[in-house]
Amino acid sequence: MPEKKATSPKPQASSEKSSHVAPGGTAPTSEKPMTITAGKAGDIGGLVSVKIDDIDIKVPFGTTILEAAKTVGIRIPTLCYHEDLCLAGVCRICVVEVSKQRTLQTACTFPVTEPVTVSTTSQRVRQSRRHVLDLLLSKHYGECYSCFRNNNCELQALAKEYGVDFFRFGHPDKPRFEIDRSSYSVVRDMNKCVLCRRCVRTCIDLQSVGVLTAAHRSDKTKIETFLDRPLADVICINCGQCINRCPTGALRAKDPSDEIWAAIDDPKKHVVMQTAPSPRAAMGEEFDLPPGTSVTQEMNTAIRRAGFDMVFDTNTTADLTIIEEGTELLTRLYKALVKKEEAFVPQFTSCSPGWVKFIEHFYPEWLPHVSSCKSPQQMFGALIKSYYAQKQNIDPADIVSVSLMPCSAKKFEANRPEMRSTGFKDVDFGLTTREMAQMIKEAGVDLPHMPKTHFDLPFGDASGAGLIFGASGGVMEAAIRTVIEVVTGLKAEQVFTDANVIPVRGFEGVKYMEIKVPQTGPMLDLFKPLIKKGRLGKDWTWLNGATLKVAVAHGTANARKVMEDIKAGGKFAGCHFIEFMACPGGCIGGGGQPIPTSPSIRAARAKAIYAEDMGLALRKSHENPHVIKLYEEFLTDGPCGEQSHKYLHTHYTPRGDYLV
Amino acid sequence: MASVIHIMERYEAGSGLKKALAMSRTDVIRQIRESGIRGRGGAGFPTAVKWNLCAVAQSPKKFIVCNADEGEPGTFKDRLLLTERPEVLLDGITIGGYAIGARLGVIYLRAEYAYMKPGLEAALAARRENKLLGKKVLGKDFDFDIEIRMGAGAYVCGEETALIESLEGSRGEPRNRPPYPVNTGLVGAPTAVNNVETLIACAQILVKGPDWFKKLGTDVSTGSKLLSISGDCRRPGVYEVGFGTSLKDILKLVEGEGAKAVQVGGASGRTVPAKQFGRKLGFEDLATGGSVIVIGPQRDMLGVAENFLEFFVEESCGQCTPCREGNPKLLEGVRLLKRGKCSVGYLRELQNLGRTMQAASKCGLGQSSANAFLDITEHFRSEILGRVPATKE
Ligand SMILES: Cc1cc2nc3c(=O)[nH]c(=O)nc-3n(C[C@H](O)[C@H](O)[C@H](O)COP(=O)(O)O)c2cc1C
Ligand code: SF4
Ligand code: SF4
Ligand code: SF4
Ligand code: SF4
Ligand code: FES
């Protein structure tokens, strides 16, 4: 008889353990997701009665008390619980009385498998919650005024909610730990840590990296890296997912805004901003707008008012990436299918620096599959200090190039030594959505009420294809729109309704799609130099009737699944092109985005991006006039040509267990 | 009342197993149920219920684990059983494995007992030789083997879910319950975790019958209990007594009369003051995993509390807030009391905190670590309050 299982109805994080073993140690393991085996067959799928504070409801077998309470509008406080993560049950703030149980039970973990009566308000419950807070505060060193989570901190909010008016069990007056600022991306201040382990679970369950673990016991317990090394000295992919799920100010991104203010205040400096597609769909949240409110053009104005000289759209180089990476894909396919030479197919995307560092560490032997294209951020950076500087006659030494990114890994990427194709750093500072919002506030600018303005020339506004890079599947969709048109001569709309490639959208961890090439069309002039070099044929007939197989993975735990499948020669090994994004949901869920994050918040942001794309006239990268002009004026030997290779392409470091 | 010889009676190796294998699994569990035996590891969960839950769980894999982590301060009765009665224990594990449908039993052996491992391994080898283990045990359609796995010294790993985590190679931290191990245990499979003494008693019950077992004890707490008795008495050691024996009788037995308190159940147990020495051992009143510590009149009760709390501050796994942060606060409070620096108001706060720890901690460690503090501050109030602060601080 097969084993009957009922899992909690809410999707739970994968419990995939990191297969990486840190030098000399084993990867930490996370708490296991809960599986409940039913006693009786009838229990499964059935409804169970629960009485919560005199409200009678029926919930599906296995629903937690927390979820059940939510459905009837009863709020139970939580701290270690996070919708994206498996259950820990460690903070004990969510305790409730449950019938037949001697002790209090944690609502976040307790599954309803038989009728129970729950009280969320007893004296014991109130006192316990207050004590948990008192105890956490007795160890918490930090000043709310000077904390980036001020007014957006779960600990602070609970202290207010539970009426903490004095420190019952004391309060530290000096820090116990040194702040770790070693990483380019993530700053760790363990004095503010409440040991909820959300970061640990994030890094293992969602990201499959396993940087962080609970070390030591009892009151010496501390979240540590391997051997408590500085974060820069362990294998961290800088994704910042831990930051987004930390309830307190213990984790934050490294903030460069002081240096940027200094540049803004320096009259000699020309401070240029490029903005990635995702921040615009999330920045509103920092100004109390509901998730999913797009503020693109208000933001443009606000950024200029904060003192930036120019605001460009990273979507422009997203469009450029599609041309370059799409061309690279076609040349690889030509090499593999026509010339029958090793061409390292499937090609992997390279726009997510968290993913790039992940593969450098965990699958270094697969690096030849990664597109040599720089990420859109770095492409733009290189163009600003070359093409733009020449065109505007500005000394690149005087340009300070800042990028507004949803991402903390972009900070690390900007500091990669290989990202200096102009002799200067392509990008001087990567700024997160949160940090930009802070700068805008600091400048006294009320973003939601700003007049709308366009992006600045010479790059102007970009295509919807560049915009959807922000959501998981977006790069793939943008590439498909372009490749289909280029190869078949058809309009993308003739192949996909409204040119929307639905199968690659959404939040399923790994997505897969097959596209049949219905016909082939004429060769574009753009590819002439490549034909001359023998990297492409005179026509596309070799692709006629072919089936393109593509896949999309987001969150590096899912990336690991795909990579393991490829290694085992599974379905994904037969793909031609795979999009990998380090962050769950893609960039809209990036480690630099507004806090909190949740599946519904990410869905709202993605919806905003897709809606904006639908509203644009220009929705395909290869139709972006500014990109076409770029090839005419600057990248004159075409996509994947020498000029393009100098500025827009890069190489990778097989790191394995090593840091460099 | 004197000590008894009950589960320590003579036992012929393999005899209980032979009887068990001649019965159906349900009949084995029925025998155990009729004996009324409850877990000897401390929590006192009815063993038949545990085995039955495992037996009816649908799973291709099941395990029985013998908890030989014996870490409770003042307990050493499993040490005696492991060295003097290994054959009965191995029979008990095999019988339990048969009853629940497991094919593997695991002995989780306390790190400090590593010296016993070679002897136990030899006993296992001999049993394989004698068809008491291995494929087709005693020629029946039952494959079963036993492995020994070493603990690494953490007290909390005696808690059954932390023990399972430890067996799986993870940090020894208790799991959320439910689901319980009988449902989702070792590598997710139904698992029965039983104390050494429980398993030995079960083997004896199969040979001698439930009625023999029930000759001793009370209605609620049937049978006998091995006690590790230490502290301020003239005759410390391991004793077997029937459940229902009073503390007064026990003190007589070990020549510890004149004690001012008895700690029943180890550091996590209850501190019973002299005026309550009429209280009896048993699940209905004073439950114990076996530790009885006699506290003589010369002892400072704050010193006793301090000693226990130091232990918990060391041994808390650090996972959950009340236990991780609460124990150090109680310890700090005891030290303040010792120096006459704890106000009555703050003592009340700490007592409330102790009750929070009992109610809101994740596992038995945090749920019981405040017991001694609460008992001592309640029963020895005049002794602990009003100490004169030392002149020099
Ligand atoms: C902190 C802690 C330590 C424990 N240590 C032991 C132990 O060393 N030996 C033991 O048998 N049970 C120990 N237990 C009890 C076990 O969790 C479990 O209840 C017991 O092994 C079940 O066996 P039983 O039903 O036969 O008593 C401990 C419990 C806690 C909370
Ligand atoms: S982490 Fe929260 S409670 Fe702590 S200082 Fe920052 S805002 Fe205040
Ligand atoms: S930044 Fe990413 S990889 Fe690094 S510790 Fe945080 S979650 Fe883990
Ligand atoms: S760093 Fe943040 S997320 Fe990690 S345990 Fe501490 S408080 Fe929780
Ligand atoms: S009560 Fe103590 S030992 Fe048990 S889980 Fe909590 S911190 Fe760990
Ligand atoms: S939120 Fe339930 S234990 Fe932390």
Coordinates of C-alpha atoms in Angstrom, one line a residue, chain A residues 174-616:
Chain A
K174 CA 27.8 47.4 24.5
P175 CA 28.2 45.2 21.4
R176 CA 29.3 41.6 21.7
F177 CA 30.4 41.1 18.2
E178 CA 32.3 43.0 15.6
I179 CA 30.3 44.0 12.5
D180 CA 31.5 42.0 9.5
R181 CA 31.8 44.4 6.6
S182 CA 34.2 42.3 4.6
S183 CA 31.8 41.4 1.8
Y184 CA 31.1 43.7 -1.1
S185 CA 27.5 42.9 -0.8
V186 CA 26.3 41.8 2.7
V187 CA 27.0 43.4 6.1
R188 CA 26.4 41.2 9.1
D189 CA 25.8 42.7 12.5
M190 CA 25.2 39.8 14.8
N191 CA 24.5 42.2 17.8
K192 CA 21.1 42.6 16.3
C193 CA 20.5 39.0 15.5
V194 CA 17.6 37.2 17.2
L195 CA 18.6 33.7 16.1
C196 CA 15.5 33.1 14.1
R197 CA 17.6 31.3 11.5
R198 CA 15.6 32.6 8.6
C199 CA 18.9 33.4 7.0
V200 CA 20.2 29.9 7.5
R201 CA 17.1 28.4 6.0
T202 CA 17.1 30.8 3.1
C203 CA 20.7 30.1 2.2
I204 CA 20.2 26.4 2.4
D205 CA 16.6 25.8 1.2
L206 CA 16.2 28.5 -1.3
Q207 CA 19.7 29.0 -2.4
S208 CA 21.4 25.7 -1.8
V209 CA 24.6 27.5 -0.8
G210 CA 24.8 26.9 2.9
V211 CA 27.0 29.8 4.0
L212 CA 25.3 30.2 7.3
T213 CA 24.7 27.9 10.2
A214 CA 23.9 28.0 13.9
A215 CA 27.1 27.4 15.7
H216 CA 27.7 26.7 19.4
R217 CA 25.1 25.9 22.0
S218 CA 22.9 27.6 24.5
D219 CA 23.4 31.3 25.0
K220 CA 26.6 31.1 23.0
T221 CA 24.6 30.1 19.9
K222 CA 25.5 32.4 17.0
I223 CA 24.9 32.4 13.3
E224 CA 28.3 31.8 11.8
T225 CA 30.0 31.2 8.5
F226 CA 32.3 28.2 8.2
L227 CA 34.8 28.6 11.0
D228 CA 33.4 32.1 11.7
R229 CA 35.4 33.5 8.8
P230 CA 34.5 36.9 7.4
L231 CA 31.8 36.6 4.8
A232 CA 34.2 37.7 2.0
D233 CA 36.3 34.6 2.8
V234 CA 33.6 32.0 2.5
I235 CA 31.6 30.8 -0.5
C236 CA 28.8 33.3 -0.6
I237 CA 27.1 34.2 -3.9
N238 CA 26.1 37.6 -2.6
C239 CA 22.5 37.1 -3.5
G240 CA 21.2 38.9 -0.4
Q241 CA 18.3 36.6 -0.1
C242 CA 19.2 36.3 3.6
I243 CA 18.9 40.1 4.0
N244 CA 15.4 40.1 2.6
R245 CA 14.2 37.5 5.0
C246 CA 16.0 38.7 8.1
P247 CA 13.4 40.2 10.5
T248 CA 15.9 42.7 12.0
G249 CA 18.7 44.9 11.0
A250 CA 21.3 42.1 11.5
L251 CA 21.8 41.7 7.8
R252 CA 21.9 44.5 5.3
A253 CA 23.5 45.4 2.0
K254 CA 26.7 47.4 1.9
D255 CA 25.5 50.9 1.4
P256 CA 27.6 53.2 -0.9
S257 CA 25.3 56.2 -0.6
D258 CA 27.8 58.4 1.3
E259 CA 30.3 58.1 -1.6
I260 CA 27.5 58.7 -4.1
W261 CA 26.4 61.9 -2.2
A262 CA 30.0 63.0 -2.3
A263 CA 30.2 62.5 -6.0
I264 CA 26.9 64.3 -6.5
D265 CA 28.2 67.2 -4.4
D266 CA 31.4 67.4 -6.4
P267 CA 30.8 69.7 -9.3
K268 CA 33.6 68.1 -11.4
K269 CA 31.8 64.7 -11.4
H270 CA 29.2 63.7 -13.9
V271 CA 27.0 61.3 -12.0
V272 CA 25.1 58.9 -14.2
M273 CA 22.4 56.5 -13.1
Q274 CA 21.2 53.4 -14.9
T275 CA 18.0 51.8 -13.5
A276 CA 17.3 48.1 -13.8
P277 CA 13.8 46.8 -14.7
S278 CA 12.8 45.6 -11.2
P279 CA 13.3 48.5 -8.8
R280 CA 10.7 50.5 -10.6
A281 CA 8.1 47.8 -9.9
A282 CA 9.0 47.7 -6.2
M283 CA 10.3 51.1 -5.1
G284 CA 6.7 52.3 -4.5
E285 CA 6.6 50.0 -1.5
E286 CA 9.3 52.1 0.2
F287 CA 6.9 55.0 -0.1
D288 CA 3.9 53.1 1.3
L289 CA 2.4 52.3 -2.1
P290 CA 0.9 48.8 -2.4
P291 CA 3.2 46.1 -4.0
G292 CA 2.8 46.1 -7.7
T293 CA 2.6 49.8 -8.2
S294 CA 4.9 50.8 -11.1
V295 CA 6.6 54.1 -10.5
T296 CA 9.0 54.2 -13.5
Q297 CA 8.6 57.7 -14.6
E298 CA 8.1 59.3 -11.2
M299 CA 11.3 57.6 -10.2
N300 CA 13.2 59.1 -13.1
T301 CA 12.3 62.5 -11.9
A302 CA 13.0 61.7 -8.3
I303 CA 16.5 60.4 -9.1
R304 CA 17.3 63.6 -11.0
R305 CA 16.0 65.7 -8.2
A306 CA 18.2 63.8 -5.8
G307 CA 21.1 65.1 -7.9
F308 CA 21.9 62.6 -10.6
D309 CA 22.9 64.2 -13.9
M310 CA 21.4 61.5 -16.1
V311 CA 19.0 58.7 -15.7
F312 CA 19.3 55.8 -18.2
D313 CA 17.4 52.6 -18.6
T314 CA 19.3 49.4 -18.0
N315 CA 16.6 47.8 -20.2
T316 CA 18.5 49.3 -23.1
T317 CA 21.4 47.0 -22.5
A318 CA 19.0 44.3 -21.7
D319 CA 17.9 44.7 -25.2
L320 CA 21.5 44.7 -26.3
T321 CA 22.1 41.6 -24.3
I322 CA 19.3 39.9 -26.2
I323 CA 21.0 40.7 -29.5
E324 CA 24.4 39.7 -28.2
E325 CA 23.3 36.6 -26.3
G326 CA 20.8 35.6 -29.0
T327 CA 23.5 35.8 -31.6
E328 CA 25.9 33.9 -29.4
L329 CA 23.2 31.2 -29.0
L330 CA 22.6 31.0 -32.8
T331 CA 26.4 30.7 -33.5
R332 CA 26.7 28.0 -30.9
L333 CA 23.7 26.1 -32.4
Y334 CA 25.3 26.5 -35.9
K335 CA 28.5 25.2 -34.6
A336 CA 26.9 22.3 -32.9
L337 CA 24.2 21.4 -35.5
V338 CA 25.8 22.3 -38.8
K339 CA 29.6 22.1 -38.2
K340 CA 29.2 19.3 -35.7
E341 CA 31.8 20.8 -33.4
E342 CA 31.7 21.1 -29.6
A343 CA 29.8 24.3 -28.9
F344 CA 28.8 23.9 -25.3
V345 CA 25.1 23.7 -25.7
P346 CA 22.9 24.4 -23.7
Q347 CA 23.9 28.0 -23.4
F348 CA 23.3 29.4 -19.9
T349 CA 22.4 33.0 -19.3
S350 CA 24.9 35.2 -17.5
C351 CA 22.9 38.3 -16.3
S352 CA 22.5 37.2 -12.7
P353 CA 25.8 37.7 -10.9
G354 CA 24.6 35.5 -8.0
W355 CA 24.1 32.7 -10.4
V356 CA 27.4 33.4 -12.1
K357 CA 29.2 33.1 -8.7
F358 CA 27.2 30.0 -7.9
I359 CA 28.3 28.2 -11.0
E360 CA 31.8 29.4 -10.6
H361 CA 31.9 27.7 -7.2
F362 CA 29.7 24.7 -7.6
Y363 CA 29.9 23.7 -11.3
P364 CA 33.1 25.3 -12.5
E365 CA 33.5 22.6 -15.2
W366 CA 30.3 23.9 -16.8
L367 CA 31.5 27.5 -17.2
P368 CA 32.0 27.2 -21.0
H369 CA 28.2 26.9 -21.3
V370 CA 27.7 30.3 -19.7
S371 CA 27.2 33.1 -22.2
S372 CA 30.2 35.3 -22.4
C373 CA 27.9 38.4 -22.4
K374 CA 28.3 40.7 -19.5
S375 CA 25.2 41.4 -17.5
P376 CA 23.2 44.4 -18.7
Q377 CA 24.5 46.4 -15.8
Q378 CA 28.1 45.9 -16.8
M379 CA 27.4 46.4 -20.5
F380 CA 25.8 49.7 -19.7
G381 CA 28.7 50.7 -17.5
A382 CA 31.2 50.0 -20.3
L383 CA 29.2 51.9 -22.8
I384 CA 28.8 54.9 -20.5
K385 CA 32.5 55.2 -20.1
S386 CA 33.3 54.7 -23.8
Y387 CA 30.5 55.4 -26.3
Y388 CA 28.6 57.9 -24.1
A389 CA 31.8 59.6 -22.8
Q390 CA 33.1 60.1 -26.4
K391 CA 29.7 61.2 -27.7
Q392 CA 29.3 63.8 -24.9
N393 CA 32.9 64.6 -24.8
I394 CA 33.3 63.8 -21.1
D395 CA 36.5 62.4 -19.6
P396 CA 35.5 59.0 -18.4
A397 CA 37.6 59.7 -15.3
D398 CA 35.0 62.3 -14.3
I399 CA 32.1 60.0 -14.8
V400 CA 30.7 58.3 -11.7
S401 CA 28.5 55.5 -12.9
V402 CA 25.9 54.3 -10.5
S403 CA 23.4 51.5 -11.1
L404 CA 20.1 51.1 -9.4
M405 CA 19.6 47.4 -9.0
P406 CA 17.3 45.0 -7.2
C407 CA 20.3 43.1 -6.3
S408 CA 23.1 42.9 -3.8
A409 CA 25.3 40.7 -6.0
K410 CA 25.6 43.5 -8.4
K411 CA 27.8 45.2 -5.9
F412 CA 30.2 42.4 -6.0
E413 CA 30.0 42.2 -9.8
A414 CA 30.8 45.9 -10.2
N415 CA 34.0 45.1 -8.3
R416 CA 35.1 42.2 -10.4
P417 CA 38.6 42.9 -11.7
E418 CA 37.6 41.7 -15.2
M419 CA 34.9 44.4 -15.4
R420 CA 37.2 47.3 -16.4
S421 CA 37.1 47.2 -20.2
T422 CA 37.5 51.0 -20.5
G423 CA 40.4 51.1 -18.1
F424 CA 37.9 52.3 -15.5
K425 CA 35.5 50.4 -13.4
D426 CA 32.5 49.8 -15.7
V427 CA 30.2 50.6 -12.8
D428 CA 31.4 52.5 -9.8
F429 CA 28.6 51.8 -7.4
G430 CA 25.7 49.3 -7.3
L431 CA 22.8 50.8 -5.4
T432 CA 19.9 48.7 -4.2
T433 CA 16.2 49.7 -4.5
R434 CA 16.2 50.2 -0.8
E435 CA 19.2 52.5 -0.7
M436 CA 18.0 54.6 -3.7
A437 CA 14.6 55.0 -1.9
Q438 CA 16.6 56.2 1.1
M439 CA 18.6 58.7 -0.9
I440 CA 15.4 60.0 -2.5
K441 CA 13.8 60.4 0.9
E442 CA 17.0 62.0 2.3
A443 CA 16.8 64.5 -0.6
G444 CA 13.4 65.4 0.6
V445 CA 11.7 64.2 -2.6
D446 CA 8.2 62.8 -2.4
L447 CA 8.5 60.1 -5.1
P448 CA 4.8 59.2 -5.5
H449 CA 3.9 62.7 -6.4
M450 CA 6.7 63.4 -8.8
P451 CA 5.8 64.4 -12.4
K452 CA 6.6 61.6 -14.9
T453 CA 9.6 61.9 -17.1
H454 CA 11.3 59.7 -19.7
F455 CA 14.8 58.3 -19.6
D456 CA 17.6 60.5 -20.9
L457 CA 19.1 60.4 -24.4
P458 CA 21.2 59.1 -26.1
F459 CA 19.8 55.8 -24.8
G460 CA 16.2 56.9 -24.2
D461 CA 13.4 54.4 -23.4
A462 CA 13.9 50.8 -24.1
S463 CA 11.7 47.9 -25.1
G464 CA 9.2 45.8 -23.1
A465 CA 11.4 42.8 -23.7
G466 CA 14.2 44.5 -21.7
L467 CA 11.7 45.3 -19.0
I468 CA 10.5 41.8 -18.4
F469 CA 14.1 40.8 -17.6
G470 CA 13.0 41.6 -14.1
A471 CA 10.8 38.6 -13.7
S472 CA 11.8 34.9 -13.8
G473 CA 11.5 33.8 -17.4
G474 CA 11.8 37.3 -18.8
V475 CA 15.2 36.9 -20.4
M476 CA 14.0 33.8 -22.0
E477 CA 10.8 35.4 -23.3
A478 CA 12.7 38.4 -24.6
A479 CA 15.1 36.1 -26.3
I480 CA 12.4 34.0 -27.8
R481 CA 10.6 37.1 -29.2
T482 CA 13.7 38.2 -31.0
V483 CA 15.1 34.8 -32.1
I484 CA 11.8 33.7 -33.5
E485 CA 11.4 36.9 -35.5
V486 CA 15.0 36.9 -36.7
V487 CA 15.0 33.2 -37.7
T488 CA 11.5 32.8 -39.1
G489 CA 10.8 36.2 -40.5
L490 CA 7.4 35.9 -38.8
K491 CA 6.1 38.4 -36.2
A492 CA 6.3 37.1 -32.7
E493 CA 2.6 37.8 -32.4
Q494 CA 1.9 35.3 -35.2
V495 CA 3.5 32.6 -33.0
F496 CA 2.5 33.7 -29.5
T497 CA -0.7 35.5 -28.7
D498 CA 0.2 39.2 -28.1
A499 CA 3.9 38.0 -28.2
N500 CA 3.4 36.7 -24.7
V501 CA 5.4 33.6 -24.0
I502 CA 3.3 32.3 -21.1
P503 CA 5.0 28.9 -20.4
V504 CA 8.2 30.6 -19.3
R505 CA 6.4 33.0 -16.9
G506 CA 5.3 32.4 -13.4
F507 CA 6.9 31.1 -10.2
E508 CA 7.2 27.4 -10.7
G509 CA 10.8 26.6 -9.7
V510 CA 11.9 25.1 -13.0
K511 CA 10.0 25.8 -16.2
Y512 CA 10.5 24.0 -19.5
M513 CA 9.3 24.8 -23.0
E514 CA 9.7 23.5 -26.5
I515 CA 9.2 25.7 -29.5
K516 CA 9.0 24.4 -33.1
V517 CA 10.6 26.6 -35.7
P518 CA 7.7 26.7 -38.2
Q519 CA 9.7 28.2 -41.1
T520 CA 12.9 30.1 -41.7
G521 CA 13.2 33.6 -43.1
P522 CA 15.8 35.9 -44.7
M523 CA 19.1 36.7 -43.0
L524 CA 19.5 40.1 -41.4
D525 CA 22.3 42.4 -42.6
L526 CA 23.4 42.6 -39.0
F527 CA 24.8 39.1 -39.2
K528 CA 27.0 39.7 -42.3
P529 CA 30.3 39.9 -40.4
L530 CA 29.5 36.6 -38.7
I531 CA 28.7 34.9 -41.9
K532 CA 31.9 36.2 -43.4
K533 CA 33.8 34.6 -40.4
G534 CA 31.9 31.3 -40.9
R535 CA 30.2 31.5 -37.6
L536 CA 26.8 31.6 -39.2
G537 CA 25.5 30.2 -42.5
K538 CA 24.1 32.2 -45.4
D539 CA 20.5 31.4 -44.3
W540 CA 18.6 29.7 -41.5
T541 CA 17.4 26.6 -43.4
W542 CA 19.3 24.4 -41.0
L543 CA 16.9 25.5 -38.3
N544 CA 13.8 24.7 -40.4
G545 CA 11.5 22.4 -38.4
A546 CA 13.9 22.3 -35.5
T547 CA 12.5 22.2 -32.0
L548 CA 14.1 24.7 -29.6
K549 CA 14.2 23.4 -26.1
V550 CA 14.5 26.0 -23.3
A551 CA 14.3 26.0 -19.6
V552 CA 14.1 28.6 -16.8
A553 CA 15.2 28.2 -13.2
H554 CA 15.1 30.8 -10.4
G555 CA 16.6 30.5 -6.9
T556 CA 19.9 28.7 -6.9
A557 CA 18.4 25.6 -5.2
N558 CA 16.4 25.2 -8.4
A559 CA 19.5 25.9 -10.5
R560 CA 21.2 23.1 -8.6
K561 CA 18.4 20.7 -9.5
V562 CA 18.7 21.6 -13.2
M563 CA 22.5 21.3 -13.1
E564 CA 22.4 18.0 -11.4
D565 CA 19.9 16.8 -14.1
I566 CA 22.2 18.0 -16.8
K567 CA 25.2 16.2 -15.2
A568 CA 23.1 13.1 -15.1
G569 CA 22.2 13.5 -18.8
G570 CA 18.6 14.2 -18.1
K571 CA 16.0 16.3 -19.8
F572 CA 17.7 19.6 -19.3
A573 CA 20.9 18.3 -20.9
G574 CA 18.9 18.3 -24.2
C575 CA 18.0 22.0 -23.8
H576 CA 19.5 24.7 -26.1
F577 CA 19.2 27.6 -23.8
I578 CA 18.6 27.9 -20.1
E579 CA 17.8 31.0 -18.1
F580 CA 19.2 31.0 -14.5
M581 CA 18.4 33.6 -11.9
A582 CA 19.9 33.4 -8.5
C583 CA 16.9 34.9 -6.7
P584 CA 13.5 33.3 -6.2
G585 CA 11.1 35.0 -8.6
G586 CA 14.0 36.5 -10.6
C587 CA 15.2 40.1 -10.1
I588 CA 11.8 41.3 -8.7
G589 CA 12.7 39.2 -5.7
G590 CA 16.3 40.4 -5.6
G591 CA 18.3 40.8 -2.5
G592 CA 18.2 44.6 -2.8
Q593 CA 14.4 44.9 -3.1
P594 CA 12.1 46.3 -0.5
I595 CA 11.6 44.2 2.6
P596 CA 9.4 42.3 3.3
T597 CA 9.2 39.7 0.5
S598 CA 6.6 37.0 0.0
P599 CA 5.2 35.0 -2.9
S600 CA 2.3 37.4 -3.2
I601 CA 4.5 40.5 -3.1
R602 CA 6.7 39.0 -5.8
A603 CA 3.7 38.1 -7.9
A604 CA 2.4 41.7 -7.6
R605 CA 5.8 43.1 -8.7
A606 CA 5.9 40.7 -11.7
K607 CA 2.4 41.6 -12.7
A608 CA 3.3 45.3 -12.7
I609 CA 6.2 44.5 -15.0
Y610 CA 4.2 42.4 -17.5
A611 CA 1.4 45.0 -17.5
E612 CA 3.9 47.7 -18.3
D613 CA 5.3 45.6 -21.1
M614 CA 1.9 45.1 -22.6
G615 CA 1.3 48.8 -22.6
L616 CA 4.5 49.6 -24.6

